[in-house]
Coordinates of C-alpha atoms in Angstrom, one line a residue:
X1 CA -94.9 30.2 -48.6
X2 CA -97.6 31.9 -50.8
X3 CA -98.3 34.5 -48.6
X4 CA -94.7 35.3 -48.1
X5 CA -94.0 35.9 -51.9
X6 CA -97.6 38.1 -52.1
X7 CA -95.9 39.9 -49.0
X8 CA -92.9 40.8 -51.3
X9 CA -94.7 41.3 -54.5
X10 CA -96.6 44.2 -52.2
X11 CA -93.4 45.3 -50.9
X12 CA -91.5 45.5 -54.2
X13 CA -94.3 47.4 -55.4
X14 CA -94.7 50.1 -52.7
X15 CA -90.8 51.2 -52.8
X16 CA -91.1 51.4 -56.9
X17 CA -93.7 53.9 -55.8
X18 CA -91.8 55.4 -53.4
X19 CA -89.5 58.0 -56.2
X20 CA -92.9 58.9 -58.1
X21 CA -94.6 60.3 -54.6
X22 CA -94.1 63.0 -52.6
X23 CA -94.9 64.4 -49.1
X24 CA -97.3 62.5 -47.2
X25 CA -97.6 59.9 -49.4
X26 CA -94.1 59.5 -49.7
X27 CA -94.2 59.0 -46.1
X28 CA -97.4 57.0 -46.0
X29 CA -95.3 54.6 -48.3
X30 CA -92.2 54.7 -46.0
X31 CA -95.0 53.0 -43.7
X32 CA -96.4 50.7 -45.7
X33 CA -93.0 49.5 -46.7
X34 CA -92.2 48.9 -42.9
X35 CA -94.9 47.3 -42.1
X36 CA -94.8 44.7 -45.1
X37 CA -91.4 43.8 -44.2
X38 CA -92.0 43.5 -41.0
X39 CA -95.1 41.0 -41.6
X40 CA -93.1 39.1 -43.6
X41 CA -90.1 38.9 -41.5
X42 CA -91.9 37.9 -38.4
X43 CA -94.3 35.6 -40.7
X44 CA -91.0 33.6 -41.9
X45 CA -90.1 33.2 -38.7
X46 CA -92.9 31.8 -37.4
X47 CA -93.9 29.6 -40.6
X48 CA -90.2 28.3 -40.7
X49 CA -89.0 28.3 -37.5
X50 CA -92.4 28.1 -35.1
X51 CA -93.7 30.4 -33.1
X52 CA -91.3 30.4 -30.3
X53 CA -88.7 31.8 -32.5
X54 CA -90.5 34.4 -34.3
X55 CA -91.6 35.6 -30.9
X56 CA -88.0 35.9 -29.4
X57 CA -87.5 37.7 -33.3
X58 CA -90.2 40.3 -31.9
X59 CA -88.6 40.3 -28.5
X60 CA -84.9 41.2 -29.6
X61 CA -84.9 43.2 -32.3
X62 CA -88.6 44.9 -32.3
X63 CA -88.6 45.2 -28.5
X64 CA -84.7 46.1 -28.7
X65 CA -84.8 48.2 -31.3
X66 CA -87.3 50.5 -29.8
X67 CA -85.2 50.7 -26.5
X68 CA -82.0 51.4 -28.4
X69 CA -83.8 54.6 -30.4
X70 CA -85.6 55.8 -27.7
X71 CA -81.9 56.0 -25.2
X72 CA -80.4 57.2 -28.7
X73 CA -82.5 60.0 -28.8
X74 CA -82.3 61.3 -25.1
X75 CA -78.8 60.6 -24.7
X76 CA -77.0 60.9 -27.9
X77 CA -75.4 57.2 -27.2
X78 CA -74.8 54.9 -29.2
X79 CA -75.5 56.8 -32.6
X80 CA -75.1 60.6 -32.0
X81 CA -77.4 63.7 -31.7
X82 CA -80.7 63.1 -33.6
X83 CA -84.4 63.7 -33.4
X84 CA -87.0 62.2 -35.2
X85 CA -89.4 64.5 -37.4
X86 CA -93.5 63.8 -37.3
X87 CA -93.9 62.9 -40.7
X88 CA -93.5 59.2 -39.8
X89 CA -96.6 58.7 -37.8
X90 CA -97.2 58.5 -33.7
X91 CA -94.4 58.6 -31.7
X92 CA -93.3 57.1 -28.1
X93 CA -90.6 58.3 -26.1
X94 CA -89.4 60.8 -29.4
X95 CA -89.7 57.4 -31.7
X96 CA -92.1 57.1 -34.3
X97 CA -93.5 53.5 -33.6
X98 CA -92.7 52.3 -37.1
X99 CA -89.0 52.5 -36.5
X100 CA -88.6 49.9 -33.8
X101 CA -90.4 47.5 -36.8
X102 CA -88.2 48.5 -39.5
X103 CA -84.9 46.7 -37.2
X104 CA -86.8 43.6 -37.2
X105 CA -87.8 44.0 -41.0
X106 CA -83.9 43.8 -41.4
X107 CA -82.4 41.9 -38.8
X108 CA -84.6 38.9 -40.0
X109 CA -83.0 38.2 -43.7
X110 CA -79.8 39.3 -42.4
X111 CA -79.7 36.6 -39.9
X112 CA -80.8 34.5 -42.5
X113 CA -78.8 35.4 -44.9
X114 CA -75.4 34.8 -42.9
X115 CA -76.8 31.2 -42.1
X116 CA -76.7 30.7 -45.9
X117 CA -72.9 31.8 -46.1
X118 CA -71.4 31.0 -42.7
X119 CA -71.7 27.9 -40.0
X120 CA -69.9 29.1 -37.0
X121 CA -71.8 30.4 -34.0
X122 CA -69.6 33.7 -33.6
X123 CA -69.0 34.4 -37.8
X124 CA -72.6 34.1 -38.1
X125 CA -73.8 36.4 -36.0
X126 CA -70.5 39.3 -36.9
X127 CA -72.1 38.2 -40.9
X128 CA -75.5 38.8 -39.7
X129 CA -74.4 42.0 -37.5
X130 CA -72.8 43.7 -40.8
X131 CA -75.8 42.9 -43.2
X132 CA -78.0 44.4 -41.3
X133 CA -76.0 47.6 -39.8
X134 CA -74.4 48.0 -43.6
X135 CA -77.9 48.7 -44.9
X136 CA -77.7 52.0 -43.1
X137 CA -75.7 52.8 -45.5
X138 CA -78.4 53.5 -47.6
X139 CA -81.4 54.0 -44.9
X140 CA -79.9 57.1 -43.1
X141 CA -79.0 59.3 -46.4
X142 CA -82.5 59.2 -47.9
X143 CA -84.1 59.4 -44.5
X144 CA -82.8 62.3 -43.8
X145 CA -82.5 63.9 -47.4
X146 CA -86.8 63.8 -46.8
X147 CA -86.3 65.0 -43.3
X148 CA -87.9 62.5 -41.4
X149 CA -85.1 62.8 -38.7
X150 CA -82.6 65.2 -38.6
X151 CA -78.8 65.0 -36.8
X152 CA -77.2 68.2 -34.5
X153 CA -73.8 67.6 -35.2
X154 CA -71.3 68.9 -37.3
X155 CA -68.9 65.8 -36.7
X156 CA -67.2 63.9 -39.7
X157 CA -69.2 62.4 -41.5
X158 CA -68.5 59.9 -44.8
X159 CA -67.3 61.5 -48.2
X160 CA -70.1 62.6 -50.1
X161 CA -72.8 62.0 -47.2
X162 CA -73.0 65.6 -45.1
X163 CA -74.9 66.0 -41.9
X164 CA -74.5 62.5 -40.7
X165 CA -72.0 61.4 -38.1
X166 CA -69.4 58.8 -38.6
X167 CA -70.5 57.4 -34.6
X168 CA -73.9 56.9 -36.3
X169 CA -72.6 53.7 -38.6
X170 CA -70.7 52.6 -35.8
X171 CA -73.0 52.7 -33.4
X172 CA -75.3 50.9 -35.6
X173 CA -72.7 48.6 -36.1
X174 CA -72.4 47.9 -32.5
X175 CA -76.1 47.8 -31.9
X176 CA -76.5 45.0 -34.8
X177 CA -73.9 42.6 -33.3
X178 CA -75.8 42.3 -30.1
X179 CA -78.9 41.9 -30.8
X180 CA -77.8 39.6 -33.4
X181 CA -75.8 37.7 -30.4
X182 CA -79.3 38.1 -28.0
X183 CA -81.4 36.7 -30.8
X184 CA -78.6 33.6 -31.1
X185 CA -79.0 32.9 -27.4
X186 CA -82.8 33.3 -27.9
X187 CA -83.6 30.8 -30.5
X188 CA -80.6 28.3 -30.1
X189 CA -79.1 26.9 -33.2
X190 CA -80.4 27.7 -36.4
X191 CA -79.7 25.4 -39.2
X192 CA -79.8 26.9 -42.8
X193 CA -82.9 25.9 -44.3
X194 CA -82.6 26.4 -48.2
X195 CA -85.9 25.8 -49.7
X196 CA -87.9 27.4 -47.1
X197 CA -85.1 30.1 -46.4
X198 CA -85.7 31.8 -50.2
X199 CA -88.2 34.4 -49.7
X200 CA -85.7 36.1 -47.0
X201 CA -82.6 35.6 -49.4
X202 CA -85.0 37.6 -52.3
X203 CA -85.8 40.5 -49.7
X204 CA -82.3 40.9 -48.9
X205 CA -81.1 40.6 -52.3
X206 CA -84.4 43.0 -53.6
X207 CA -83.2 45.5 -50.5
X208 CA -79.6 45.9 -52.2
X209 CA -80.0 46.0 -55.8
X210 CA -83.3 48.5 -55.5
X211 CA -81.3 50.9 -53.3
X212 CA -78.5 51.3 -55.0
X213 CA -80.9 52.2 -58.3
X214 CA -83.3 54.5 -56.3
X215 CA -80.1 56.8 -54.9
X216 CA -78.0 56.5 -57.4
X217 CA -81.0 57.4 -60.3
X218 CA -84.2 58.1 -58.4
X219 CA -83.4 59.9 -55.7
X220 CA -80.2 62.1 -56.6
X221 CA -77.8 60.3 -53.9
X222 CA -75.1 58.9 -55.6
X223 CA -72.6 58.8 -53.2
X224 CA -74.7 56.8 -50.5
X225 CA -75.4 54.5 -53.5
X226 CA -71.6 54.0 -53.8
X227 CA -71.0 53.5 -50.1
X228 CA -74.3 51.2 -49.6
X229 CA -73.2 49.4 -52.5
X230 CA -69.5 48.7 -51.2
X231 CA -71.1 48.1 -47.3
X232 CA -74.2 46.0 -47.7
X233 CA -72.9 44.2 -51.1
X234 CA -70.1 42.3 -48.1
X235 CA -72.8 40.4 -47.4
X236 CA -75.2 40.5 -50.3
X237 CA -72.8 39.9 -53.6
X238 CA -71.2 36.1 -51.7
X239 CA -75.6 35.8 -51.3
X240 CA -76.0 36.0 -54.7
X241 CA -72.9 34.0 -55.8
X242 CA -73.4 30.9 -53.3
X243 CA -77.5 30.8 -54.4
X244 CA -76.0 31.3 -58.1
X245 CA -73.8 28.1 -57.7
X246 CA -76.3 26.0 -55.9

């Protein structure tokens, strides 16, 4: 599990960076941050799990992440009118290729996660589902503030956080359910696994806590530190309470 804790010390350490950067190495850090989740996502997986399951991890949610942006962005469906910027690197199909990376970054401790608070087949993956689409919350208002994409619509959008659509959450909502379902039917049954399970619970637990500091002091975005906060905490706060009492 060594590597996975270096994994997350590197991690921690590139989004404290992240408010005392700007430009292109604020975007070189949005990389970096990506790609360290991502390695240790898929790395868990694989260490805990075996390899079979971390590739079916890769399958679902890299594989159908990237096909989810890239109909999103022709067609407007499931998540609204969007367009990515270039300031996040090489791009396929309008999707910079780090993006398809960052679902599986999340999807990983959220699935996780809901294993630690919920048995059931069907609650685990509408826990799992929520963790990861509630993070969002957070993701989409400082993306956007630093303009790596940008939304064409004027439609409602949540108190506080203009300029993006209210079909945006819920498509991501709706998005995060089934792959969470396709990654269930892909691995089988997945027994919580305390001990070995940690390093996700901290990267989940990091991922909430650290965003709502950076918008609501860093990065002048209180109210999607408010919302993230109330969305992503559903999942996170009964985390930290059940790991508390254990």
């Amino acid at each position: 599990m060594k590597p996975l804790w270096a994994l997350l010390a590197a991690l921690v350490l590139a989004e404290i960076a992240y408010p005392l950067t700007e430009g292109h190495a604020r975007a070189a850090l949005v990389v970096a941050t990506v790609c360290l989740g991502y390695a240790m996502s898929v790395g868990h997986a694989g260490a805990t799990r075996g390899a079979r399951t971390a590739g079916a991890l890769v399958l679902v949610t890299t594989g159908g992440g990237f096909l989810v942006e890239a109909a999103g962005r022709a067609t407007g469906y499931p998540f609204g009118d969007y367009d990515y910027t270039g300031a996040l690197g090489p791009r396929l199909l309008g999707v910079p290729l780090v993006i398809p990376l960052a679902w599986t970054w999340m999807a990983w401790p959220a699935w996780v996660a809901a294993g630690r608070l919920v048995a059931r087949t069907g609650a685990r993956i509408a826990v799992a589902g929520a963790g990861l689409a509630a993070w969002d919350l957070f993701l989409d208002p400082q993306m956007v503030s630093q303009r790596y994409w940008l939304w064409h619509t004027d439609s409602a959008a949540l108190p506080g956080v203009p300029g993006i659509p209210l079909t945006n959450y819920l498509g991501w909502l709706a998005v995060a359910v089934a792959l969470m379902a396709l990654l269930r039917l892909a691995i089988g049954a997945d027994p919580a696994r305390p001990g070995a399970d940690a390093p996700m619970y901290a990267m989940y637990l990091w991922t909430y806590t650290s965003s709502i500091l950076a918008h609501a002091v860093f990065l002048g975005l209180p109210a999607s530190a408010a919302w993230g906060a109330a969305g992503m905490g559903l999942v996170a706060i009964p985390l930290a309470v059940r790991l508390w009492r254990s």
